[in-house]
CSV table of C-alpha atoms and ligand atoms in Angstrom, one decimal:
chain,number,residue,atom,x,y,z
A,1,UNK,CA,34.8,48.5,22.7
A,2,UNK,CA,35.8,45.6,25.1
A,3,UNK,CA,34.0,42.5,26.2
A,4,UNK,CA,34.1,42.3,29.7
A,5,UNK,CA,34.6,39.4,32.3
A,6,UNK,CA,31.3,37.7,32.9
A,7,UNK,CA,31.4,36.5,36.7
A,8,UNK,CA,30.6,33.4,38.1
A,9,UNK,CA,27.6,32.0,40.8
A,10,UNK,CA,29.3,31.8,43.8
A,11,UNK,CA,31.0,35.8,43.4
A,12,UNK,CA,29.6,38.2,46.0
A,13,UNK,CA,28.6,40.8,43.3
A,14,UNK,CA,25.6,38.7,41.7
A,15,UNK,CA,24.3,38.6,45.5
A,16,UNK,CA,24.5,42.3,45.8
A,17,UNK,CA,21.4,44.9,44.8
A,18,UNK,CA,22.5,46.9,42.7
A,19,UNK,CA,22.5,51.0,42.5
A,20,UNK,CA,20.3,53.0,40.4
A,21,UNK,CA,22.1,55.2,37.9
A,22,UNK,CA,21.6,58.8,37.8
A,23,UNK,CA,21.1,60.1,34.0
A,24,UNK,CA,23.8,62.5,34.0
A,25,UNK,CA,26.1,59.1,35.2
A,26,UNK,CA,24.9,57.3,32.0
A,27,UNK,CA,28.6,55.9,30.5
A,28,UNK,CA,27.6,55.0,27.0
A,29,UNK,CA,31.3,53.1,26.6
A,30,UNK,CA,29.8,51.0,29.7
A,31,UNK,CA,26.5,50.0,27.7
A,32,UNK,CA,28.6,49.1,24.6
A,33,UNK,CA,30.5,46.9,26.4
A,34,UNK,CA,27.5,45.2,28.0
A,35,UNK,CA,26.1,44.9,24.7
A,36,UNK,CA,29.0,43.7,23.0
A,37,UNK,CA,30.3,41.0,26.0
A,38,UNK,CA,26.4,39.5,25.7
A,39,UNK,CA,26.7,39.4,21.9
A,40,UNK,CA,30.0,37.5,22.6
A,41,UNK,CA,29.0,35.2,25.0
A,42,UNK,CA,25.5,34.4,23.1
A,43,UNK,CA,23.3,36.0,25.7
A,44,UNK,CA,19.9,36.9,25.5
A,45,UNK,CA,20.2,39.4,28.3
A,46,UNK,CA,22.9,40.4,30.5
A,47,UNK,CA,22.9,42.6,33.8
A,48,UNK,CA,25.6,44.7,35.0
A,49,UNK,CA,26.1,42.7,38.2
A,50,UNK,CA,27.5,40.2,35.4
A,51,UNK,CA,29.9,41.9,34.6
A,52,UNK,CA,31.2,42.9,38.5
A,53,UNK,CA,29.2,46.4,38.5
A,54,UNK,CA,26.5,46.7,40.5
A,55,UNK,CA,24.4,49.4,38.6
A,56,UNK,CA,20.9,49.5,37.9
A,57,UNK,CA,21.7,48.4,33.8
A,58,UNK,CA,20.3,45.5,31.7
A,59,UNK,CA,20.9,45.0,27.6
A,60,UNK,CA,18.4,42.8,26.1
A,61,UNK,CA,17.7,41.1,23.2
A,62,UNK,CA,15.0,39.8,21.4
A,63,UNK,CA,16.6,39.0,18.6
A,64,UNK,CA,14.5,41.6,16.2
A,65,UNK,CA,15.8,44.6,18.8
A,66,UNK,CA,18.3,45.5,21.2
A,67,UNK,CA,17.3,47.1,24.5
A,68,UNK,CA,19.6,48.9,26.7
A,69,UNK,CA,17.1,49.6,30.0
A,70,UNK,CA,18.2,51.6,33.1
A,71,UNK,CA,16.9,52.2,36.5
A,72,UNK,CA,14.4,49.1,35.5
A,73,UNK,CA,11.2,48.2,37.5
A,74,UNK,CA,8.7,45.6,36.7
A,75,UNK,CA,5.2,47.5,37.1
A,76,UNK,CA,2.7,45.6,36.0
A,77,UNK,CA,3.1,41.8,35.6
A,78,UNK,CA,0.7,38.9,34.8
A,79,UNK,CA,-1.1,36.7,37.4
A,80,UNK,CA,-0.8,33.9,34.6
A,81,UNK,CA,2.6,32.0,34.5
A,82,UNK,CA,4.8,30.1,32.2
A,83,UNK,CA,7.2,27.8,33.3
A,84,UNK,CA,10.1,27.5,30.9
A,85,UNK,CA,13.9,26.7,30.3
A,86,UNK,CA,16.1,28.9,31.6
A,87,UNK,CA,20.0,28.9,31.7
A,88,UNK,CA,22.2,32.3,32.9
A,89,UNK,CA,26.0,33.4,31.4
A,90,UNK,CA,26.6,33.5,35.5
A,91,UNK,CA,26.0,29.8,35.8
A,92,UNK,CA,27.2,28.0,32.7
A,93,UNK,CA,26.6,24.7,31.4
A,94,UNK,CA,23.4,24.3,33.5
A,95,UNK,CA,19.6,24.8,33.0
A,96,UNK,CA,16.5,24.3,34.9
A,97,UNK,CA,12.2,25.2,34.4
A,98,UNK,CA,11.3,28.1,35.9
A,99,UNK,CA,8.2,30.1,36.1
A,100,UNK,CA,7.4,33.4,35.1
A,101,UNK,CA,4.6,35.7,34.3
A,102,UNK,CA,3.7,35.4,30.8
A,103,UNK,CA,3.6,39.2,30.9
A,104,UNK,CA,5.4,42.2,32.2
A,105,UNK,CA,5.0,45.7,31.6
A,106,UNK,CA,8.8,47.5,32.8
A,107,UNK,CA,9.4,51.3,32.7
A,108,UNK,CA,13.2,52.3,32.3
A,109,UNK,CA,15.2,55.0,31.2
A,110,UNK,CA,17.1,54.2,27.7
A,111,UNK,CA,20.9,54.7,26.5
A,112,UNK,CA,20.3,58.6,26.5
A,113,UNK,CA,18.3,58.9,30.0
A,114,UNK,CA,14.7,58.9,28.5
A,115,UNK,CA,11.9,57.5,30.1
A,116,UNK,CA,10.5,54.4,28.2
A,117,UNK,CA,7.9,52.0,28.8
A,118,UNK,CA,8.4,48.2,27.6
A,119,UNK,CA,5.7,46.2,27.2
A,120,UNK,CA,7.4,42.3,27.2
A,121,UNK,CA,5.5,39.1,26.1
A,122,UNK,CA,7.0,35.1,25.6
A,123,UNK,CA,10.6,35.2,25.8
A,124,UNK,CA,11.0,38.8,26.2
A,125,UNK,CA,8.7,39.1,29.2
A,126,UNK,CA,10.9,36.0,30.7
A,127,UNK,CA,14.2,37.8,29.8
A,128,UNK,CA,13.2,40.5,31.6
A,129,UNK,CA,12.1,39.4,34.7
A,130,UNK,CA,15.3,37.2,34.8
A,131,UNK,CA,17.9,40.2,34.4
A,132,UNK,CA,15.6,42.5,36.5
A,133,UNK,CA,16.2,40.0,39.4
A,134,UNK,CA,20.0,40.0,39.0
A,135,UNK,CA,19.7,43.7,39.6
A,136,UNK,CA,18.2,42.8,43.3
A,137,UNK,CA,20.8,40.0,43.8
A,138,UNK,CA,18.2,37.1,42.3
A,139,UNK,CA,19.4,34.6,40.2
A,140,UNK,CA,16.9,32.1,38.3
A,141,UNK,CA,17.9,28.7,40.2
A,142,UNK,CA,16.3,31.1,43.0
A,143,UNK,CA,12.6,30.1,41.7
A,144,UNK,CA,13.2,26.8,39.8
A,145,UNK,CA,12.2,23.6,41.1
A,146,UNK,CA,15.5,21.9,42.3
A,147,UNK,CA,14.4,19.1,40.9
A,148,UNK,CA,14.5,20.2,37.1
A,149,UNK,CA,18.2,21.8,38.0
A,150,UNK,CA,20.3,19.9,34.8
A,151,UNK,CA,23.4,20.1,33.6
A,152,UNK,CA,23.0,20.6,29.4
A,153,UNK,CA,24.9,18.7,26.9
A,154,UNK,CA,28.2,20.4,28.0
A,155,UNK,CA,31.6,19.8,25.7
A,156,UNK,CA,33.5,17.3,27.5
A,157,UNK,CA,36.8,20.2,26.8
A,158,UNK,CA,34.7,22.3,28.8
A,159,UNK,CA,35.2,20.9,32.2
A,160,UNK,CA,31.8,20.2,33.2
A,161,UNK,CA,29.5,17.4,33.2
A,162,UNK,CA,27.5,15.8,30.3
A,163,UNK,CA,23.5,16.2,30.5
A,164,UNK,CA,22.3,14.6,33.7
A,165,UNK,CA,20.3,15.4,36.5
A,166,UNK,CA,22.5,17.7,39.2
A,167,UNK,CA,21.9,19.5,42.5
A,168,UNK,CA,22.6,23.3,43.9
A,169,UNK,CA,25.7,21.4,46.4
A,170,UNK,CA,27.0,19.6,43.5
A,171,UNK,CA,27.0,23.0,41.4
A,172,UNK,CA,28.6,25.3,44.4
A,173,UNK,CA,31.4,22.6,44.9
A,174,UNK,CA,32.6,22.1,40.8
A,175,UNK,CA,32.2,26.1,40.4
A,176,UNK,CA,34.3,26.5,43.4
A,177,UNK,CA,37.1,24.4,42.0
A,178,UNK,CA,36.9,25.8,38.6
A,179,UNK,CA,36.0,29.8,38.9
A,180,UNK,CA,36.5,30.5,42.8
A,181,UNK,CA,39.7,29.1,43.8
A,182,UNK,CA,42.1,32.5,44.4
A,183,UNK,CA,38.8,34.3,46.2
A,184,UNK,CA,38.1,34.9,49.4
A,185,UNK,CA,35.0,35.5,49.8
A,186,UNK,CA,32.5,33.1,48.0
A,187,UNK,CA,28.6,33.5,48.6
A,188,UNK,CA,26.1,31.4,46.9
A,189,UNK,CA,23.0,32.1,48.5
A,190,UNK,CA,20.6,35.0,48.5
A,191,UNK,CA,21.7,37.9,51.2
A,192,UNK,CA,18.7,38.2,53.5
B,201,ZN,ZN1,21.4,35.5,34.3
């Protein structure tokens, strides 16, 4: 097992819509990886476009159970939202109040290629609909309210700011000096 490299906003592949996955495709060294880099990095969710593949794959956690889904689709959501705190492995040290359904019913295949149906509530329903978007190229600062975009009460070791009030520009240039300087090709917003 190996934890992989968890990209940063501003890297093409969390803009890209990823590829479904064919069972007989299914790497089950890939998933453990996934599961073991989110573990690592204190995730609650991560999506393969994380990690630089873009594949139809999301691990979840609720911390009671594990989920590995594949091929995910949201088909049944509810009309009533819940706005709530949301922060993403792809843009660290920042947070901002997003809303969600309160509920989503996702089919999937699991680990082994087998149809399953999850029915998601709270913070699993949010968790879901937030790694299912990464799979189309969404990221959450996508459907927040700029204004409620914050940076959290980040170590000053860590290079970013202390809690205080920030702004997408402000974001794009720091992650550009810290995570983007040898790349070419940096894209922040959504591809049309
Ligand atoms: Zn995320």
């Amino acid at each position: 097992m190996s934890v992989l490299k968890v990209i940063k906003y501003g890297h093409p592949t969390l803009r890209k819509t990823a590829e479904p996955v064919k069972p007989e495709e299914i790497d089950k060294q890939f998933l453990q990886d996934m599961l073991e880099t989110m573990e690592e990095e204190d995730g609650v969710g991560l999506a393969a476009n994380q990690v630089d593949v873009a594949k139809q794959i999301i691990t979840i956690t609720d911390f009671e159970k594990t989920y590995i889904l594949i091929n995910p689709k949201i088909t049944a959501c509810s009309e009533n939202m819940v706005t709530g705190k949301e922060g993403c492995l792809s843009l660290p040290g920042l947070e901002a109040q997003v809303p969600r359904s309160e509920k989503v019913i996702v089919s999937a295949l699991d680990e082994n290629g087998v149809p399953v149906e999850i029915i998601g509530r709270g913070l699993l329903a949010v968790v879901l609909q937030h790694e299912i978007d990464h799979l189309n190229g969404v990221m959450y600062i996508d459907r927040a309210d700029p204004a409620t975009l914050v940076w959290q009460d980040n170590e000053e070791t860590s290079g970013l700011p202390a809690t205080k009030n920030t702004t997408l520009d402000e974001v794009q240039t720091l992650y550009k000096s810290m995570f983007h300087k040898d790349m070419k090709t940096v894209i922040f917003d959504p591809v049309k």
